[in-house]
Amino acid sequence: FQRLLGFGVAPGEMAEGRVYNFSAGPSMMPLEVLEEMQREFVNYKGCGMSIMEMSHRGKEFTQVAKEADKNMRDIFDIPDNYKVLFLQGGATLQFSTVPLNVLGGAKTKADYLVTGQWSDKAQKECEKYGTGQVVCSSKPTKFTTIPDKSEWKLDPEAAYVHYCMNETVNGVEFNYTP
């Protein structure tokens, strides 16, 4: 794991001009992985085309998808009665995916602990599909704290409670599961 992060890499193993990137979101990858990707980008496994050009129904890509599904199941111990979904997008996409899939019928409200910019955006996105109720907000303190649990106004009728474990923009992080 440390090698994957770049710790313990001998100076000669780092390609000239490369930097260590520990930013949120995309980060550095091992050089050997990048070199393999580079080799296979134009002609994936000798099939005559890039994986970026092939049909998602073709045998080469289908094999990649099956292997990715198997790896996810093995690594995270996902049971067979669950589907593994590979979706484009990041957190912002999930802000709509959750209410679109969970709200509906009698459940049209969700509770949001707004402790930073990400949970604030998630609550606003929920408003497009139902009611995103602000249970607590640290906006008045410029998202530098987590309001005390005694201040939260949870609704027992809410379909779910949304919180962002690690608000990376301002550095607010829950050290427990609410």
PDB file of C-alpha atoms in Angstrom:
ATOM      1  CA  PHE A   1       0.000   0.000   0.000  1.00  0.00           C
ATOM      2  CA  GLN A   2       2.779   2.428   0.837  1.00  0.00           C
ATOM      3  CA  ARG A   3       4.445   1.664  -2.485  1.00  0.00           C
ATOM      4  CA  LEU A   4       1.190   2.481  -4.276  1.00  0.00           C
ATOM      5  CA  LEU A   5       1.195   5.880  -2.588  1.00  0.00           C
ATOM      6  CA  GLY A   6       4.787   6.485  -3.614  1.00  0.00           C
ATOM      7  CA  PHE A   7       6.394   5.960  -0.195  1.00  0.00           C
ATOM      8  CA  GLY A   8       9.554   3.915  -0.299  1.00  0.00           C
ATOM      9  CA  VAL A   9      10.026   4.463  -4.036  1.00  0.00           C
ATOM     10  CA  ALA A  10      13.700   4.739  -4.891  1.00  0.00           C
ATOM     11  CA  PRO A  11      14.634   8.043  -6.575  1.00  0.00           C
ATOM     12  CA  GLY A  12      15.510   6.236  -9.818  1.00  0.00           C
ATOM     13  CA  GLU A  13      12.018   4.716 -10.031  1.00  0.00           C
ATOM     14  CA  MET A  14      10.263   8.071 -10.270  1.00  0.00           C
ATOM     15  CA  ALA A  15      10.049   9.334 -13.872  1.00  0.00           C
ATOM     16  CA  GLU A  16      11.836  12.617 -14.382  1.00  0.00           C
ATOM     17  CA  GLY A  17       9.581  15.619 -13.953  1.00  0.00           C
ATOM     18  CA  ARG A  18       6.779  13.719 -12.168  1.00  0.00           C
ATOM     19  CA  VAL A  19       5.387  15.129  -8.947  1.00  0.00           C
ATOM     20  CA  TYR A  20       3.706  13.570  -5.925  1.00  0.00           C
ATOM     21  CA  ASN A  21       0.005  14.496  -5.962  1.00  0.00           C
ATOM     22  CA  PHE A  22      -1.955  13.955  -2.754  1.00  0.00           C
ATOM     23  CA  SER A  23      -4.862  16.231  -3.720  1.00  0.00           C
ATOM     24  CA  ALA A  24      -8.485  15.225  -3.274  1.00  0.00           C
ATOM     25  CA  GLY A  25      -9.791  13.537  -6.403  1.00  0.00           C
ATOM     26  CA  PRO A  26      -7.288  12.272  -8.964  1.00  0.00           C
ATOM     27  CA  SER A  27      -3.905  11.389  -7.563  1.00  0.00           C
ATOM     28  CA  MET A  28      -0.631   9.945  -8.753  1.00  0.00           C
ATOM     29  CA  MET A  29      -0.487   6.406 -10.089  1.00  0.00           C
ATOM     30  CA  PRO A  30       2.469   4.019 -10.122  1.00  0.00           C
ATOM     31  CA  LEU A  31       4.660   4.609 -13.153  1.00  0.00           C
ATOM     32  CA  GLU A  32       4.421   0.974 -14.279  1.00  0.00           C
ATOM     33  CA  VAL A  33       0.611   1.243 -14.392  1.00  0.00           C
ATOM     34  CA  LEU A  34       0.783   4.419 -16.488  1.00  0.00           C
ATOM     35  CA  GLU A  35       3.308   2.815 -18.852  1.00  0.00           C
ATOM     36  CA  GLU A  36       1.079  -0.253 -19.328  1.00  0.00           C
ATOM     37  CA  MET A  37      -1.900   2.015 -20.009  1.00  0.00           C
ATOM     38  CA  GLN A  38       0.170   3.975 -22.518  1.00  0.00           C
ATOM     39  CA  ARG A  39       1.241   0.784 -24.358  1.00  0.00           C
ATOM     40  CA  GLU A  40      -2.302  -0.565 -24.496  1.00  0.00           C
ATOM     41  CA  PHE A  41      -4.114   2.698 -25.218  1.00  0.00           C
ATOM     42  CA  VAL A  42      -3.634   2.551 -29.005  1.00  0.00           C
ATOM     43  CA  ASN A  43      -3.953  -1.225 -29.438  1.00  0.00           C
ATOM     44  CA  TYR A  44      -5.610  -2.909 -26.455  1.00  0.00           C
ATOM     45  CA  LYS A  45      -4.298  -6.476 -26.003  1.00  0.00           C
ATOM     46  CA  GLY A  46      -3.532  -6.685 -29.739  1.00  0.00           C
ATOM     47  CA  CYS A  47      -7.170  -6.326 -30.847  1.00  0.00           C
ATOM     48  CA  GLY A  48      -6.337  -3.510 -33.278  1.00  0.00           C
ATOM     49  CA  MET A  49      -8.105  -0.654 -31.502  1.00  0.00           C
ATOM     50  CA  SER A  50      -8.042   1.385 -28.335  1.00  0.00           C
ATOM     51  CA  ILE A  51     -10.325   0.389 -25.495  1.00  0.00           C
ATOM     52  CA  MET A  52     -11.710   3.924 -25.894  1.00  0.00           C
ATOM     53  CA  GLU A  53     -12.897   3.027 -29.431  1.00  0.00           C
ATOM     54  CA  MET A  54     -14.441  -0.390 -28.927  1.00  0.00           C
ATOM     55  CA  SER A  55     -18.082  -1.276 -28.435  1.00  0.00           C
ATOM     56  CA  HIS A  56     -19.271  -1.795 -24.892  1.00  0.00           C
ATOM     57  CA  ARG A  57     -20.881  -4.989 -26.231  1.00  0.00           C
ATOM     58  CA  GLY A  58     -17.701  -6.364 -27.842  1.00  0.00           C
ATOM     59  CA  LYS A  59     -15.923  -9.395 -26.395  1.00  0.00           C
ATOM     60  CA  GLU A  60     -12.793  -7.455 -25.344  1.00  0.00           C
ATOM     61  CA  PHE A  61     -14.691  -4.797 -23.424  1.00  0.00           C
ATOM     62  CA  THR A  62     -17.147  -7.331 -21.989  1.00  0.00           C
ATOM     63  CA  GLN A  63     -14.165  -9.216 -20.569  1.00  0.00           C
ATOM     64  CA  VAL A  64     -12.792  -6.013 -18.997  1.00  0.00           C
ATOM     65  CA  ALA A  65     -16.197  -5.331 -17.407  1.00  0.00           C
ATOM     66  CA  LYS A  66     -16.499  -8.907 -16.085  1.00  0.00           C
ATOM     67  CA  GLU A  67     -13.012  -8.761 -14.590  1.00  0.00           C
ATOM     68  CA  ALA A  68     -13.736  -5.373 -12.961  1.00  0.00           C
ATOM     69  CA  ASP A  69     -16.988  -6.754 -11.502  1.00  0.00           C
ATOM     70  CA  LYS A  70     -15.180  -9.815 -10.142  1.00  0.00           C
ATOM     71  CA  ASN A  71     -12.393  -7.684  -8.644  1.00  0.00           C
ATOM     72  CA  MET A  72     -14.896  -5.403  -6.881  1.00  0.00           C
ATOM     73  CA  ARG A  73     -16.774  -8.405  -5.480  1.00  0.00           C
ATOM     74  CA  ASP A  74     -13.558 -10.047  -4.287  1.00  0.00           C
ATOM     75  CA  ILE A  75     -12.050  -6.915  -2.741  1.00  0.00           C
ATOM     76  CA  PHE A  76     -15.211  -5.640  -1.028  1.00  0.00           C
ATOM     77  CA  ASP A  77     -16.889  -9.022  -0.407  1.00  0.00           C
ATOM     78  CA  ILE A  78     -19.999  -8.030  -2.395  1.00  0.00           C
ATOM     79  CA  PRO A  79     -22.601 -10.815  -2.372  1.00  0.00           C
ATOM     80  CA  ASP A  80     -24.107 -12.202  -5.590  1.00  0.00           C
ATOM     81  CA  ASN A  81     -27.542 -10.772  -4.822  1.00  0.00           C
ATOM     82  CA  TYR A  82     -26.120  -7.214  -5.203  1.00  0.00           C
ATOM     83  CA  LYS A  83     -25.339  -5.491  -8.505  1.00  0.00           C
ATOM     84  CA  VAL A  84     -22.048  -3.662  -9.011  1.00  0.00           C
ATOM     85  CA  LEU A  85     -22.590  -0.382 -10.844  1.00  0.00           C
ATOM     86  CA  PHE A  86     -19.826   1.554 -12.575  1.00  0.00           C
ATOM     87  CA  LEU A  87     -21.072   5.097 -12.993  1.00  0.00           C
ATOM     88  CA  GLN A  88     -19.434   8.107 -14.565  1.00  0.00           C
ATOM     89  CA  GLY A  89     -19.110  11.106 -12.303  1.00  0.00           C
ATOM     90  CA  GLY A  90     -18.097  11.839  -8.782  1.00  0.00           C
ATOM     91  CA  ALA A  91     -19.748  13.179  -5.673  1.00  0.00           C
ATOM     92  CA  THR A  92     -21.830  15.702  -7.585  1.00  0.00           C
ATOM     93  CA  LEU A  93     -23.499  12.928  -9.576  1.00  0.00           C
ATOM     94  CA  GLN A  94     -24.318  11.108  -6.340  1.00  0.00           C
ATOM     95  CA  PHE A  95     -26.088  14.207  -5.016  1.00  0.00           C
ATOM     96  CA  SER A  96     -28.907  13.483  -7.484  1.00  0.00           C
ATOM     97  CA  THR A  97     -28.562   9.698  -7.652  1.00  0.00           C
ATOM     98  CA  VAL A  98     -29.419   9.186  -3.976  1.00  0.00           C
ATOM     99  CA  PRO A  99     -32.706  11.143  -3.893  1.00  0.00           C
ATOM    100  CA  LEU A 100     -33.717   9.837  -7.338  1.00  0.00           C
ATOM    101  CA  ASN A 101     -33.387   6.266  -6.084  1.00  0.00           C
ATOM    102  CA  VAL A 102     -34.527   6.603  -2.465  1.00  0.00           C
ATOM    103  CA  LEU A 103     -37.249   9.246  -2.457  1.00  0.00           C
ATOM    104  CA  GLY A 104     -40.664   8.394  -3.836  1.00  0.00           C
ATOM    105  CA  GLY A 105     -44.100   7.207  -2.824  1.00  0.00           C
ATOM    106  CA  ALA A 106     -44.836   8.221   0.751  1.00  0.00           C
ATOM    107  CA  LYS A 107     -41.176   9.094   1.391  1.00  0.00           C
ATOM    108  CA  THR A 108     -40.543  12.520  -0.162  1.00  0.00           C
ATOM    109  CA  LYS A 109     -38.291  14.065   2.506  1.00  0.00           C
ATOM    110  CA  ALA A 110     -34.662  13.534   3.450  1.00  0.00           C
ATOM    111  CA  ASP A 111     -32.629  15.023   6.298  1.00  0.00           C
ATOM    112  CA  TYR A 112     -29.315  16.766   5.559  1.00  0.00           C
ATOM    113  CA  LEU A 113     -26.544  17.567   8.017  1.00  0.00           C
ATOM    114  CA  VAL A 114     -25.020  20.585   6.252  1.00  0.00           C
ATOM    115  CA  THR A 115     -21.456  20.853   7.538  1.00  0.00           C
ATOM    116  CA  GLY A 116     -19.627  22.019   4.431  1.00  0.00           C
ATOM    117  CA  GLN A 117     -19.799  22.860   0.764  1.00  0.00           C
ATOM    118  CA  TRP A 118     -20.371  19.262  -0.370  1.00  0.00           C
ATOM    119  CA  SER A 119     -23.331  18.575   1.918  1.00  0.00           C
ATOM    120  CA  ASP A 120     -24.708  22.038   1.088  1.00  0.00           C
ATOM    121  CA  LYS A 121     -24.620  21.178  -2.625  1.00  0.00           C
ATOM    122  CA  ALA A 122     -26.161  17.759  -1.952  1.00  0.00           C
ATOM    123  CA  GLN A 123     -29.080  19.297  -0.039  1.00  0.00           C
ATOM    124  CA  LYS A 124     -29.740  21.792  -2.846  1.00  0.00           C
ATOM    125  CA  GLU A 125     -29.699  18.998  -5.435  1.00  0.00           C
ATOM    126  CA  CYS A 126     -32.179  16.973  -3.371  1.00  0.00           C
ATOM    127  CA  GLU A 127     -34.640  19.883  -3.632  1.00  0.00           C
ATOM    128  CA  LYS A 128     -35.086  19.045  -7.338  1.00  0.00           C
ATOM    129  CA  TYR A 129     -36.584  15.638  -6.464  1.00  0.00           C
ATOM    130  CA  GLY A 130     -38.130  16.049  -3.026  1.00  0.00           C
ATOM    131  CA  THR A 131     -37.573  17.964   0.169  1.00  0.00           C
ATOM    132  CA  GLY A 132     -34.015  18.211   1.457  1.00  0.00           C
ATOM    133  CA  GLN A 133     -34.534  19.255   5.064  1.00  0.00           C
ATOM    134  CA  VAL A 134     -31.618  21.037   6.732  1.00  0.00           C
ATOM    135  CA  VAL A 135     -31.289  19.267  10.089  1.00  0.00           C
ATOM    136  CA  CYS A 136     -28.312  21.359  11.121  1.00  0.00           C
ATOM    137  CA  SER A 137     -25.977  23.786   9.401  1.00  0.00           C
ATOM    138  CA  SER A 138     -22.561  25.162  10.154  1.00  0.00           C
ATOM    139  CA  LYS A 139     -22.799  27.718   7.344  1.00  0.00           C
ATOM    140  CA  PRO A 140     -22.910  30.594   9.896  1.00  0.00           C
ATOM    141  CA  THR A 141     -19.436  29.515  11.098  1.00  0.00           C
ATOM    142  CA  LYS A 142     -18.199  29.232   7.496  1.00  0.00           C
ATOM    143  CA  PHE A 143     -18.307  25.438   7.703  1.00  0.00           C
ATOM    144  CA  THR A 144     -15.625  25.121  10.365  1.00  0.00           C
ATOM    145  CA  THR A 145     -17.553  23.016  12.913  1.00  0.00           C
ATOM    146  CA  ILE A 146     -20.082  20.233  13.259  1.00  0.00           C
ATOM    147  CA  PRO A 147     -23.128  21.383  15.235  1.00  0.00           C
ATOM    148  CA  ASP A 148     -23.744  19.510  18.478  1.00  0.00           C
ATOM    149  CA  LYS A 149     -26.143  16.571  18.126  1.00  0.00           C
ATOM    150  CA  SER A 150     -28.511  18.243  20.585  1.00  0.00           C
ATOM    151  CA  GLU A 151     -29.103  20.960  17.935  1.00  0.00           C
ATOM    152  CA  TRP A 152     -30.067  18.549  15.141  1.00  0.00           C
ATOM    153  CA  LYS A 153     -33.736  18.446  14.176  1.00  0.00           C
ATOM    154  CA  LEU A 154     -34.085  14.931  12.737  1.00  0.00           C
ATOM    155  CA  ASP A 155     -37.415  13.992  11.158  1.00  0.00           C
ATOM    156  CA  PRO A 156     -38.542  10.416  11.936  1.00  0.00           C
ATOM    157  CA  GLU A 157     -40.482  10.478   8.641  1.00  0.00           C
ATOM    158  CA  ALA A 158     -37.368  11.225   6.538  1.00  0.00           C
ATOM    159  CA  ALA A 159     -36.408   8.548   4.016  1.00  0.00           C
ATOM    160  CA  TYR A 160     -32.726   8.923   4.889  1.00  0.00           C
ATOM    161  CA  VAL A 161     -30.162  11.133   6.588  1.00  0.00           C
ATOM    162  CA  HIS A 162     -27.368  12.516   4.425  1.00  0.00           C
ATOM    163  CA  TYR A 163     -24.048  13.673   5.817  1.00  0.00           C
ATOM    164  CA  CYS A 164     -20.606  14.125   4.340  1.00  0.00           C
ATOM    165  CA  MET A 165     -18.049  12.275   6.446  1.00  0.00           C
ATOM    166  CA  ASN A 166     -15.144  14.413   5.236  1.00  0.00           C
ATOM    167  CA  GLU A 167     -15.811  17.921   3.940  1.00  0.00           C
ATOM    168  CA  THR A 168     -12.500  18.312   2.121  1.00  0.00           C
ATOM    169  CA  VAL A 169     -12.917  21.980   1.158  1.00  0.00           C
ATOM    170  CA  ASN A 170     -12.845  23.343   4.726  1.00  0.00           C
ATOM    171  CA  GLY A 171     -11.427  20.297   6.496  1.00  0.00           C
ATOM    172  CA  VAL A 172     -14.466  19.418   8.633  1.00  0.00           C
ATOM    173  CA  GLU A 173     -14.597  15.694   9.343  1.00  0.00           C
ATOM    174  CA  PHE A 174     -16.885  13.499  11.416  1.00  0.00           C
ATOM    175  CA  ASN A 175     -14.816  11.242  13.652  1.00  0.00           C
ATOM    176  CA  TYR A 176     -17.876   9.038  14.237  1.00  0.00           C
ATOM    177  CA  THR A 177     -20.879   7.781  12.313  1.00  0.00           C
ATOM    178  CA  PRO A 178     -23.839   9.959  13.261  1.00  0.00           C
TER     179      PRO A 178
END
